[in-house]
């Protein structure tokens, strides 16, 4: 299974570039099967902090570290996506009606 974390958007103050919200996405894929999760993480405003990094100097990996430190459980998110893909591969429920047979083009 391949897992990819990304930060598709950041919300920031234009005056000093402080990022107060990061939007994150985690996507898992395994062959024809895929699952994803999306969320946000918020950060407390403190541009005077020694850890403050100007917006134009941020990296995606750095913001992902903030997201995970803010309470997004990386391992649990990845495990949930794995479970979703496992369920797609081996469904335990189905829907439909027995009197409709799939057409073979006729």
mmCIF file of C-alpha atoms in Angstrom:
data_model
loop_
_atom_site.group_PDB
_atom_site.id
_atom_site.type_symbol
_atom_site.label_atom_id
_atom_site.label_comp_id
_atom_site.label_asym_id
_atom_site.label_seq_id
_atom_site.Cartn_x
_atom_site.Cartn_y
_atom_site.Cartn_z
ATOM 1 C CA UNK A 1 0.000 0.000 0.000
ATOM 2 C CA UNK A 2 1.257 3.475 -0.878
ATOM 3 C CA UNK A 3 0.475 6.358 1.481
ATOM 4 C CA UNK A 4 0.871 10.036 0.644
ATOM 5 C CA UNK A 5 0.389 12.950 3.030
ATOM 6 C CA UNK A 6 -0.003 16.442 1.615
ATOM 7 C CA UNK A 7 -0.868 19.988 2.590
ATOM 8 C CA UNK A 8 -3.188 21.358 -0.134
ATOM 9 C CA UNK A 9 -3.799 24.728 1.544
ATOM 10 C CA UNK A 10 -2.596 27.044 4.315
ATOM 11 C CA UNK A 11 -4.480 29.939 5.869
ATOM 12 C CA UNK A 12 -2.279 32.793 7.097
ATOM 13 C CA UNK A 13 -2.198 36.396 8.254
ATOM 14 C CA UNK A 14 -1.032 38.594 5.381
ATOM 15 C CA UNK A 15 0.644 41.106 7.690
ATOM 16 C CA UNK A 16 3.297 38.703 9.003
ATOM 17 C CA UNK A 17 2.669 35.368 7.247
ATOM 18 C CA UNK A 18 1.696 33.487 10.398
ATOM 19 C CA UNK A 19 -0.035 30.241 9.394
ATOM 20 C CA UNK A 20 -3.029 29.624 11.643
ATOM 21 C CA UNK A 21 -4.688 26.722 9.785
ATOM 22 C CA UNK A 22 -3.255 23.882 7.710
ATOM 23 C CA UNK A 23 -5.496 21.728 5.528
ATOM 24 C CA UNK A 24 -4.142 18.198 5.249
ATOM 25 C CA UNK A 25 -4.933 15.137 3.164
ATOM 26 C CA UNK A 26 -3.786 11.552 3.479
ATOM 27 C CA UNK A 27 -4.326 9.248 0.505
ATOM 28 C CA UNK A 28 -3.694 5.517 0.419
ATOM 29 C CA UNK A 29 -3.700 3.344 -2.676
ATOM 30 C CA UNK A 30 -3.225 -0.326 -3.354
ATOM 31 C CA UNK A 31 -3.683 -1.306 -6.972
ATOM 32 C CA UNK A 32 -7.220 -0.398 -8.043
ATOM 33 C CA UNK A 33 -8.265 0.472 -4.482
ATOM 34 C CA UNK A 34 -7.895 3.840 -2.787
ATOM 35 C CA UNK A 35 -9.067 5.755 0.261
ATOM 36 C CA UNK A 36 -8.405 9.227 1.612
ATOM 37 C CA UNK A 37 -8.889 11.388 4.665
ATOM 38 C CA UNK A 38 -8.986 15.193 4.861
ATOM 39 C CA UNK A 39 -8.885 17.574 7.798
ATOM 40 C CA UNK A 40 -7.515 20.762 9.272
ATOM 41 C CA UNK A 41 -5.180 21.629 12.108
ATOM 42 C CA UNK A 42 -5.186 24.994 13.834
ATOM 43 C CA UNK A 43 -2.250 26.774 15.394
ATOM 44 C CA UNK A 44 -2.128 29.403 18.141
ATOM 45 C CA UNK A 45 -1.035 32.807 16.929
ATOM 46 C CA UNK A 46 2.390 33.796 18.253
ATOM 47 C CA UNK A 47 4.589 35.480 15.660
ATOM 48 C CA UNK A 48 7.092 36.306 18.415
ATOM 49 C CA UNK A 49 7.771 32.623 19.135
ATOM 50 C CA UNK A 50 11.337 31.467 18.449
ATOM 51 C CA UNK A 51 9.745 28.634 16.418
ATOM 52 C CA UNK A 52 7.992 31.082 14.078
ATOM 53 C CA UNK A 53 8.840 30.377 10.433
ATOM 54 C CA UNK A 54 7.928 32.940 7.774
ATOM 55 C CA UNK A 55 5.338 31.700 5.289
ATOM 56 C CA UNK A 56 7.705 31.863 2.316
ATOM 57 C CA UNK A 57 10.248 29.660 4.127
ATOM 58 C CA UNK A 58 7.891 26.822 5.084
ATOM 59 C CA UNK A 59 8.178 23.336 3.647
ATOM 60 C CA UNK A 60 5.386 20.824 3.322
ATOM 61 C CA UNK A 61 7.263 18.372 5.545
ATOM 62 C CA UNK A 62 7.592 21.013 8.271
ATOM 63 C CA UNK A 63 3.871 21.788 8.204
ATOM 64 C CA UNK A 64 3.039 18.066 8.285
ATOM 65 C CA UNK A 65 5.147 17.778 11.449
ATOM 66 C CA UNK A 66 3.055 20.608 12.962
ATOM 67 C CA UNK A 67 -0.161 18.824 11.939
ATOM 68 C CA UNK A 68 0.902 15.595 13.624
ATOM 69 C CA UNK A 69 2.115 17.492 16.717
ATOM 70 C CA UNK A 70 -1.256 19.294 16.847
ATOM 71 C CA UNK A 71 -3.084 16.026 17.484
ATOM 72 C CA UNK A 72 -3.647 14.435 14.097
ATOM 73 C CA UNK A 73 -2.754 10.812 14.776
ATOM 74 C CA UNK A 74 -0.636 9.781 11.800
ATOM 75 C CA UNK A 75 -0.604 6.060 12.636
ATOM 76 C CA UNK A 76 -4.353 5.894 13.358
ATOM 77 C CA UNK A 77 -5.177 7.772 10.139
ATOM 78 C CA UNK A 78 -3.035 5.414 8.077
ATOM 79 C CA UNK A 79 -4.516 2.361 9.838
ATOM 80 C CA UNK A 80 -8.058 3.594 9.119
ATOM 81 C CA UNK A 81 -7.224 3.994 5.438
ATOM 82 C CA UNK A 82 -5.700 0.505 5.379
ATOM 83 C CA UNK A 83 -8.893 -0.873 6.947
ATOM 84 C CA UNK A 84 -10.970 0.973 4.337
ATOM 85 C CA UNK A 85 -8.945 -0.547 1.496
ATOM 86 C CA UNK A 86 -9.115 -4.008 3.112
ATOM 87 C CA UNK A 87 -12.916 -3.647 3.268
ATOM 88 C CA UNK A 88 -13.019 -2.662 -0.407
ATOM 89 C CA UNK A 89 -10.997 -5.756 -1.325
ATOM 90 C CA UNK A 90 -13.093 -8.081 0.851
ATOM 91 C CA UNK A 91 -16.568 -6.558 1.212
ATOM 92 C CA UNK A 92 -18.790 -7.864 3.965
ATOM 93 C CA UNK A 93 -21.942 -6.184 2.624
ATOM 94 C CA UNK A 94 -23.478 -5.725 -0.804
ATOM 95 C CA UNK A 95 -26.498 -4.099 -2.389
ATOM 96 C CA UNK A 96 -28.727 -4.740 -5.391
ATOM 97 C CA UNK A 97 -31.718 -6.869 -6.259
ATOM 98 C CA UNK A 98 -31.622 -10.520 -7.358
ATOM 99 C CA UNK A 99 -34.018 -10.140 -10.286
ATOM 100 C CA UNK A 100 -31.765 -7.741 -12.196
ATOM 101 C CA UNK A 101 -28.946 -9.581 -13.909
ATOM 102 C CA UNK A 102 -25.938 -7.677 -15.159
ATOM 103 C CA UNK A 103 -26.173 -7.114 -18.890
ATOM 104 C CA UNK A 104 -23.480 -8.483 -21.187
ATOM 105 C CA UNK A 105 -24.184 -5.846 -23.826
ATOM 106 C CA UNK A 106 -27.583 -7.070 -25.073
#
